[in-house]
Amino acid sequence: MRAAVLSRHDLDGLTLQETAEPTPGEGEVLVRVDTVGVNQLDLNVIAGIGPGAQAQLPRILGIDPAGEIVAVGAGVDRSRIGQTVVVKPNIACGTCAHCLAGDEANCPAQTVVGVHRDGGAAEFVTVPTRNAIDRHGLDAAQATALVHSASIVINAARTVALAADDRVLITGAGGTLGRAAVAIALARGADVVAASRRAIAPVGDEQIIQASDAAALASALSGGEGFDVVLDVSGHAPTLSAGISALRWGGRAVFCAASVDSDLRIDARDFYLCRKQLSGVASARYADVAEALALAGSGALPSLVGTRYALDDIATAYRDFPRKGDGKVVVDVR
Ligand SMILES: [Zn+2]
């Protein structure tokens, strides 16, 4: 089969190769891949930095493939053959206290497809049965685009108990995660304000604030009625800080952007006296993925798919990725 193999920590170390088709082991399924996303984590693996430093080379990249189950290993229900699936990148250990409590997102021993084991930038990939989640025929590219983005936003919304009629501020609303966050908050029945540095088209009936920087955002929010929830996907600490300042009494802030700055400043006195809360969310539960797929299937979540590349052009996709703004970059493998 053809696969995008990284043999050294450099983009020039990534080549398309003919490799042996993997065999599903016990408790695993073999997925014939249709699409796979391009993620910051891939770039970290290529560079050998951060969480990507844990990848042993050579490694087939690709964390979030979608395709069809074409074979199963020992102990797996054979009726899953033929099922259209998307792969949840994070594999929970299944045995720690978090996993046993159903909170796989906070499992400290997670491994990741395309980092700790071969990924889905290939014609076939094997994954643990539980990580191949039924997408009920949802378009493969759309499923790839949402599995590692919308699912995290759903986890973030649950973490702050985002509820109908909450007044919610989404910061960083112009990006892929931001669009998902606006759609999910609207689907929850919230009263949504979407803030972005650039002009953005509405997802639904949210109010839009265009503010060129955090100071402009803070000024636009000052004197307003405040928010029950701030959901930040900008990864920009001053923007998150402006959101926290705009929380009402007892308000909950949550951020879910891997690129978050490390120098977040909070007015600790205001935070304390107004009983505010702040959480960080970095991955999702299995049920969050199922919920994201169901939302997309019902039409409540718009397609998050952006630029598409053929597998032959995957190195170009990785090279171009840092400059791609709109939507999730997807590689068509088949
Ligand atoms: Zn665990």
CSV table of C-alpha atoms and ligand atoms in Angstrom, one decimal:
chain,number,residue,atom,x,y,z
A,1,MET,CA,0.0,0.0,0.0
A,2,ARG,CA,1.0,3.6,-0.4
A,3,ALA,CA,1.8,5.5,2.8
A,4,ALA,CA,3.3,8.8,3.9
A,5,VAL,CA,6.4,7.7,5.9
A,6,LEU,CA,8.5,10.0,8.0
A,7,SER,CA,12.0,8.6,8.3
A,8,ARG,CA,13.7,11.6,9.9
A,9,HIS,CA,12.6,14.7,11.7
A,10,ASP,CA,12.4,17.1,8.7
A,11,LEU,CA,9.8,17.7,6.0
A,12,ASP,CA,12.4,16.3,3.5
A,13,GLY,CA,12.3,13.1,5.5
A,14,LEU,CA,8.7,12.5,4.5
A,15,THR,CA,8.2,10.3,1.5
A,16,LEU,CA,5.4,8.4,-0.2
A,17,GLN,CA,6.4,4.7,-0.1
A,18,GLU,CA,5.1,1.3,-0.9
A,19,THR,CA,4.8,-0.5,2.4
A,20,ALA,CA,3.2,-3.7,3.6
A,21,GLU,CA,-0.6,-3.5,4.3
A,22,PRO,CA,-1.0,-3.9,8.1
A,23,THR,CA,-2.8,-6.8,9.7
A,24,PRO,CA,-5.3,-6.1,12.5
A,25,GLY,CA,-4.3,-7.6,15.8
A,26,GLU,CA,-6.5,-8.7,18.6
A,27,GLY,CA,-9.1,-6.0,19.3
A,28,GLU,CA,-8.2,-4.0,16.2
A,29,VAL,CA,-9.9,-3.2,12.9
A,30,LEU,CA,-8.3,-2.6,9.5
A,31,VAL,CA,-9.6,0.7,7.9
A,32,ARG,CA,-9.3,1.4,4.2
A,33,VAL,CA,-8.7,5.1,4.3
A,34,ASP,CA,-10.6,7.7,2.3
A,35,THR,CA,-9.4,10.9,3.9
A,36,VAL,CA,-7.0,12.2,6.6
A,37,GLY,CA,-6.5,15.6,8.1
A,38,VAL,CA,-3.4,17.8,8.3
A,39,ASN,CA,-2.9,18.9,11.9
A,40,GLN,CA,-0.4,20.9,14.0
A,41,LEU,CA,0.5,17.7,15.7
A,42,ASP,CA,1.8,16.2,12.4
A,43,LEU,CA,4.1,19.2,12.1
A,44,ASN,CA,5.3,18.6,15.7
A,45,VAL,CA,6.0,15.0,14.7
A,46,ILE,CA,7.8,16.1,11.6
A,47,ALA,CA,9.9,18.6,13.6
A,48,GLY,CA,10.3,16.1,16.5
A,49,ILE,CA,9.1,18.7,19.0
A,50,GLY,CA,6.6,18.8,21.9
A,51,PRO,CA,4.2,15.8,21.9
A,52,GLY,CA,5.5,14.9,18.4
A,53,ALA,CA,8.9,14.1,20.0
A,54,GLN,CA,7.5,10.8,21.2
A,55,ALA,CA,7.1,9.3,17.7
A,56,GLN,CA,9.6,6.5,16.9
A,57,LEU,CA,10.7,6.7,13.3
A,58,PRO,CA,10.0,5.5,10.7
A,59,ARG,CA,6.4,6.4,11.3
A,60,ILE,CA,3.4,6.7,9.0
A,61,LEU,CA,1.7,10.1,9.8
A,62,GLY,CA,-2.0,10.9,10.0
A,63,ILE,CA,-4.0,11.2,13.2
A,64,ASP,CA,-7.6,11.4,12.0
A,65,PRO,CA,-8.4,9.1,9.1
A,66,ALA,CA,-11.9,8.3,7.9
A,67,GLY,CA,-12.7,5.3,5.8
A,68,GLU,CA,-14.4,1.9,5.9
A,69,ILE,CA,-13.6,-1.1,8.0
A,70,VAL,CA,-12.5,-3.9,5.7
A,71,ALA,CA,-11.2,-6.5,8.2
A,72,VAL,CA,-11.2,-7.2,11.9
A,73,GLY,CA,-8.8,-8.9,14.3
A,74,ALA,CA,-9.5,-11.6,16.9
A,75,GLY,CA,-12.2,-10.8,19.3
A,76,VAL,CA,-13.9,-8.1,17.2
A,77,ASP,CA,-17.5,-8.3,16.0
A,78,ARG,CA,-17.3,-9.3,12.3
A,79,SER,CA,-20.5,-7.3,11.6
A,80,ARG,CA,-18.4,-4.2,11.8
A,81,ILE,CA,-16.8,-5.0,8.4
A,82,GLY,CA,-18.3,-2.6,5.9
A,83,GLN,CA,-19.0,0.1,8.5
A,84,THR,CA,-18.0,3.7,7.5
A,85,VAL,CA,-15.9,5.1,10.4
A,86,VAL,CA,-13.7,7.9,11.5
A,87,VAL,CA,-10.7,7.4,13.8
A,88,LYS,CA,-10.5,9.2,17.1
A,89,PRO,CA,-6.8,10.0,17.4
A,90,ASN,CA,-6.4,9.7,21.1
A,91,ILE,CA,-6.3,6.1,22.5
A,92,ALA,CA,-7.2,6.0,26.2
A,93,CYS,CA,-5.5,3.4,28.4
A,94,GLY,CA,-8.8,2.0,29.6
A,95,THR,CA,-7.5,1.1,33.0
A,96,CYS,CA,-6.7,4.3,34.9
A,97,ALA,CA,-9.1,6.0,37.4
A,98,HIS,CA,-10.1,8.6,34.7
A,99,CYS,CA,-10.8,5.9,32.1
A,100,LEU,CA,-12.7,3.8,34.6
A,101,ALA,CA,-14.9,6.8,35.5
A,102,GLY,CA,-15.7,7.3,31.8
A,103,ASP,CA,-13.5,10.4,31.5
A,104,GLU,CA,-11.1,9.2,28.8
A,105,ALA,CA,-10.3,12.8,27.8
A,106,ASN,CA,-8.3,13.2,30.9
A,107,CYS,CA,-6.5,9.8,30.8
A,108,PRO,CA,-2.8,10.6,31.6
A,109,ALA,CA,-1.6,7.6,29.6
A,110,GLN,CA,-3.1,8.4,26.2
A,111,THR,CA,-1.3,7.4,23.0
A,112,VAL,CA,-2.1,8.9,19.6
A,113,VAL,CA,-2.6,7.4,16.2
A,114,GLY,CA,0.1,8.7,13.9
A,115,VAL,CA,2.4,9.5,16.8
A,116,HIS,CA,2.8,6.4,19.0
A,117,ARG,CA,1.7,4.0,16.3
A,118,ASP,CA,1.4,4.2,12.5
A,119,GLY,CA,-1.3,6.6,11.3
A,120,GLY,CA,-3.8,7.0,8.5
A,121,ALA,CA,-1.9,9.0,5.9
A,122,ALA,CA,-1.9,5.6,4.1
A,123,GLU,CA,-4.3,3.5,2.1
A,124,PHE,CA,-4.9,1.3,5.2
A,125,VAL,CA,-4.5,1.7,8.9
A,126,THR,CA,-5.1,-0.5,11.9
A,127,VAL,CA,-6.6,1.0,15.1
A,128,PRO,CA,-8.2,-0.3,18.3
A,129,THR,CA,-11.8,-1.2,17.7
A,130,ARG,CA,-13.1,1.5,20.0
A,131,ASN,CA,-11.3,4.2,18.2
A,132,ALA,CA,-13.0,3.4,14.9
A,133,ILE,CA,-16.2,5.3,15.4
A,134,ASP,CA,-19.3,4.7,13.2
A,135,ARG,CA,-19.8,7.8,11.1
A,136,HIS,CA,-23.2,6.5,9.8
A,137,GLY,CA,-22.3,7.4,6.2
A,138,LEU,CA,-21.3,11.0,7.0
A,139,ASP,CA,-19.0,12.3,4.3
A,140,ALA,CA,-15.4,11.1,5.1
A,141,ALA,CA,-13.8,14.5,4.7
A,142,GLN,CA,-16.4,16.1,6.9
A,143,ALA,CA,-15.8,13.4,9.6
A,144,THR,CA,-12.0,13.8,9.4
A,145,ALA,CA,-12.5,17.6,9.8
A,146,LEU,CA,-14.6,17.3,12.9
A,147,VAL,CA,-13.2,14.4,14.8
A,148,HIS,CA,-10.3,16.2,16.5
A,149,SER,CA,-11.9,19.7,16.5
A,150,ALA,CA,-15.6,19.7,17.1
A,151,SER,CA,-15.3,16.8,19.6
A,152,ILE,CA,-12.9,18.9,21.7
A,153,VAL,CA,-15.3,21.8,21.6
A,154,ILE,CA,-18.1,19.5,22.8
A,155,ASN,CA,-15.9,18.4,25.7
A,156,ALA,CA,-15.2,22.1,26.5
A,157,ALA,CA,-19.0,22.9,26.4
A,158,ARG,CA,-19.6,20.0,28.8
A,159,THR,CA,-16.8,21.0,31.0
A,160,VAL,CA,-18.4,24.5,31.6
A,161,ALA,CA,-21.9,23.0,31.6
A,162,LEU,CA,-22.9,25.3,28.7
A,163,ALA,CA,-26.7,25.4,28.8
A,164,ALA,CA,-29.6,26.9,26.9
A,165,ASP,CA,-30.0,30.6,27.5
A,166,ASP,CA,-26.5,31.0,28.7
A,167,ARG,CA,-24.9,34.1,27.3
A,168,VAL,CA,-21.8,32.8,25.6
A,169,LEU,CA,-18.7,34.5,24.2
A,170,ILE,CA,-16.7,32.6,21.6
A,171,THR,CA,-13.2,34.1,21.0
A,172,GLY,CA,-11.2,33.1,18.0
A,173,ALA,CA,-14.6,32.5,16.2
A,174,GLY,CA,-13.2,32.8,12.7
A,175,GLY,CA,-11.2,29.6,12.6
A,176,THR,CA,-12.2,26.0,12.2
A,177,LEU,CA,-12.6,25.4,15.9
A,178,GLY,CA,-14.3,28.7,16.3
A,179,ARG,CA,-17.0,27.9,13.7
A,180,ALA,CA,-17.6,24.6,15.4
A,181,ALA,CA,-17.8,26.3,18.8
A,182,VAL,CA,-20.4,28.8,17.5
A,183,ALA,CA,-22.5,26.1,15.9
A,184,ILE,CA,-22.3,23.9,19.0
A,185,ALA,CA,-23.3,26.7,21.4
A,186,LEU,CA,-26.2,27.7,19.1
A,187,ALA,CA,-27.3,24.1,18.9
A,188,ARG,CA,-27.3,24.1,22.8
A,189,GLY,CA,-29.7,27.1,22.7
A,190,ALA,CA,-27.2,29.6,23.9
A,191,ASP,CA,-27.3,33.4,23.2
A,192,VAL,CA,-24.0,33.6,21.3
A,193,VAL,CA,-21.5,36.4,20.7
A,194,ALA,CA,-18.7,35.5,18.2
A,195,ALA,CA,-15.5,37.5,18.4
A,196,SER,CA,-12.9,37.5,15.6
A,197,ARG,CA,-10.0,39.6,14.5
A,198,ARG,CA,-11.3,39.6,10.9
A,199,ALA,CA,-14.7,40.0,9.3
A,200,ILE,CA,-16.5,36.6,9.4
A,201,ALA,CA,-19.8,35.3,8.0
A,202,PRO,CA,-22.3,34.2,10.6
A,203,VAL,CA,-22.9,30.5,11.2
A,204,GLY,CA,-26.4,31.1,12.5
A,205,ASP,CA,-28.1,33.9,14.5
A,206,GLU,CA,-25.0,34.8,16.6
A,207,GLN,CA,-24.0,38.4,17.2
A,208,ILE,CA,-20.5,39.1,15.7
A,209,ILE,CA,-17.8,41.4,17.2
A,210,GLN,CA,-14.9,42.2,14.9
A,211,ALA,CA,-12.0,43.4,17.1
A,212,SER,CA,-8.5,43.8,15.6
A,213,ASP,CA,-6.8,42.9,18.9
A,214,ALA,CA,-7.4,42.0,22.6
A,215,ALA,CA,-7.5,45.7,23.6
A,216,ALA,CA,-10.2,46.4,21.0
A,217,LEU,CA,-12.1,43.4,22.2
A,218,ALA,CA,-11.9,44.4,25.8
A,219,SER,CA,-13.2,47.9,24.9
A,220,ALA,CA,-16.1,46.4,22.8
A,221,LEU,CA,-17.1,44.3,25.8
A,222,SER,CA,-16.7,46.8,28.5
A,223,GLY,CA,-19.9,48.1,30.1
A,224,GLY,CA,-21.8,45.2,28.4
A,225,GLU,CA,-24.1,42.8,30.2
A,226,GLY,CA,-21.3,40.2,30.6
A,227,PHE,CA,-21.2,36.4,29.9
A,228,ASP,CA,-22.0,33.2,31.7
A,229,VAL,CA,-19.5,31.3,29.5
A,230,VAL,CA,-16.4,32.3,27.6
A,231,LEU,CA,-15.1,29.6,25.2
A,232,ASP,CA,-11.7,30.6,23.8
A,233,VAL,CA,-10.2,28.8,20.8
A,234,SER,CA,-7.9,31.7,19.8
A,235,GLY,CA,-5.0,30.4,21.8
A,236,HIS,CA,-4.1,34.0,22.4
A,237,ALA,CA,-3.7,34.8,26.1
A,238,PRO,CA,-4.6,38.5,26.0
A,239,THR,CA,-7.8,37.6,24.2
A,240,LEU,CA,-8.7,34.9,26.8
A,241,SER,CA,-7.9,37.4,29.5
A,242,ALA,CA,-10.3,39.9,28.0
A,243,GLY,CA,-13.0,37.2,27.9
A,244,ILE,CA,-12.4,36.3,31.6
A,245,SER,CA,-12.8,40.0,32.5
A,246,ALA,CA,-16.1,40.0,30.7
A,247,LEU,CA,-17.5,37.1,32.7
A,248,ARG,CA,-20.5,37.7,35.0
A,249,TRP,CA,-20.7,36.6,38.6
A,250,GLY,CA,-20.0,32.8,38.7
A,251,GLY,CA,-19.0,32.8,35.0
A,252,ARG,CA,-17.1,29.9,33.5
A,253,ALA,CA,-14.2,30.3,31.0
A,254,VAL,CA,-12.7,27.4,29.1
A,255,PHE,CA,-10.0,27.3,26.5
A,256,CYS,CA,-9.1,24.6,24.0
A,257,ALA,CA,-6.3,25.7,21.8
A,258,ALA,CA,-3.0,23.9,21.8
A,259,SER,CA,-1.1,27.0,20.8
A,260,VAL,CA,-2.2,28.9,23.9
A,261,ASP,CA,0.3,31.5,25.1
A,262,SER,CA,2.0,30.7,28.4
A,263,ASP,CA,1.7,34.2,29.9
A,264,LEU,CA,-2.0,34.4,30.7
A,265,ARG,CA,-2.8,37.4,33.0
A,266,ILE,CA,-5.9,37.4,35.2
A,267,ASP,CA,-7.2,40.0,37.6
A,268,ALA,CA,-7.0,37.5,40.5
A,269,ARG,CA,-9.0,39.7,42.9
A,270,ASP,CA,-11.9,40.1,40.4
A,271,PHE,CA,-11.6,36.4,39.6
A,272,TYR,CA,-11.9,35.5,43.3
A,273,LEU,CA,-14.6,37.9,44.4
A,274,CYS,CA,-16.8,37.2,41.3
A,275,ARG,CA,-16.5,33.4,41.8
A,276,LYS,CA,-15.2,32.9,38.3
A,277,GLN,CA,-13.8,29.6,36.9
A,278,LEU,CA,-11.3,28.7,34.3
A,279,SER,CA,-10.6,25.2,32.7
A,280,GLY,CA,-8.4,23.9,29.9
A,281,VAL,CA,-9.6,21.1,27.6
A,282,ALA,CA,-7.1,19.2,25.4
A,283,SER,CA,-8.9,16.2,24.1
A,284,ALA,CA,-12.3,14.5,24.0
A,285,ARG,CA,-14.3,11.5,25.3
A,286,TYR,CA,-15.4,8.8,22.9
A,287,ALA,CA,-19.0,10.0,23.4
A,288,ASP,CA,-18.0,13.5,22.4
A,289,VAL,CA,-17.0,12.2,19.0
A,290,ALA,CA,-20.3,10.4,18.6
A,291,GLU,CA,-22.1,13.6,19.5
A,292,ALA,CA,-20.1,15.7,17.0
A,293,LEU,CA,-20.9,13.2,14.3
A,294,ALA,CA,-24.6,13.3,15.2
A,295,LEU,CA,-24.6,17.1,15.1
A,296,ALA,CA,-23.0,17.1,11.7
A,297,GLY,CA,-25.4,14.4,10.5
A,298,SER,CA,-28.4,16.5,11.6
A,299,GLY,CA,-27.1,19.6,9.8
A,300,ALA,CA,-26.5,21.5,13.0
A,301,LEU,CA,-22.7,21.6,12.5
A,302,PRO,CA,-21.6,23.1,9.2
A,303,SER,CA,-18.9,21.3,7.1
A,304,LEU,CA,-15.5,22.3,8.5
A,305,VAL,CA,-13.6,21.1,5.4
A,306,GLY,CA,-11.2,23.6,3.9
A,307,THR,CA,-8.4,23.1,1.3
A,308,ARG,CA,-8.0,19.5,-0.1
A,309,TYR,CA,-4.9,17.8,-1.4
A,310,ALA,CA,-4.3,14.5,-3.1
A,311,LEU,CA,-2.1,11.9,-1.2
A,312,ASP,CA,0.6,12.6,-3.8
A,313,ASP,CA,0.8,16.2,-2.6
A,314,ILE,CA,0.8,15.5,1.1
A,315,ALA,CA,4.2,17.0,1.6
A,316,THR,CA,2.9,20.2,0.0
A,317,ALA,CA,-0.1,20.1,2.3
A,318,TYR,CA,2.2,20.0,5.4
A,319,ARG,CA,4.4,22.7,3.9
A,320,ASP,CA,1.4,25.0,3.2
A,321,PHE,CA,-0.4,24.2,6.4
A,322,PRO,CA,0.8,27.0,8.6
A,323,ARG,CA,-0.6,29.6,6.1
A,324,LYS,CA,-4.0,27.9,5.5
A,325,GLY,CA,-6.7,29.9,7.3
A,326,ASP,CA,-10.1,28.7,6.4
A,327,GLY,CA,-11.3,25.3,7.3
A,328,LYS,CA,-9.6,22.0,8.0
A,329,VAL,CA,-7.0,20.9,5.5
A,330,VAL,CA,-7.9,17.4,4.3
A,331,VAL,CA,-5.9,14.9,2.2
A,332,ASP,CA,-7.8,12.6,-0.1
A,333,VAL,CA,-6.1,9.3,0.2
A,334,ARG,CA,-8.4,7.4,-2.2
B,1,ZN,ZN,-6.6,5.9,31.2
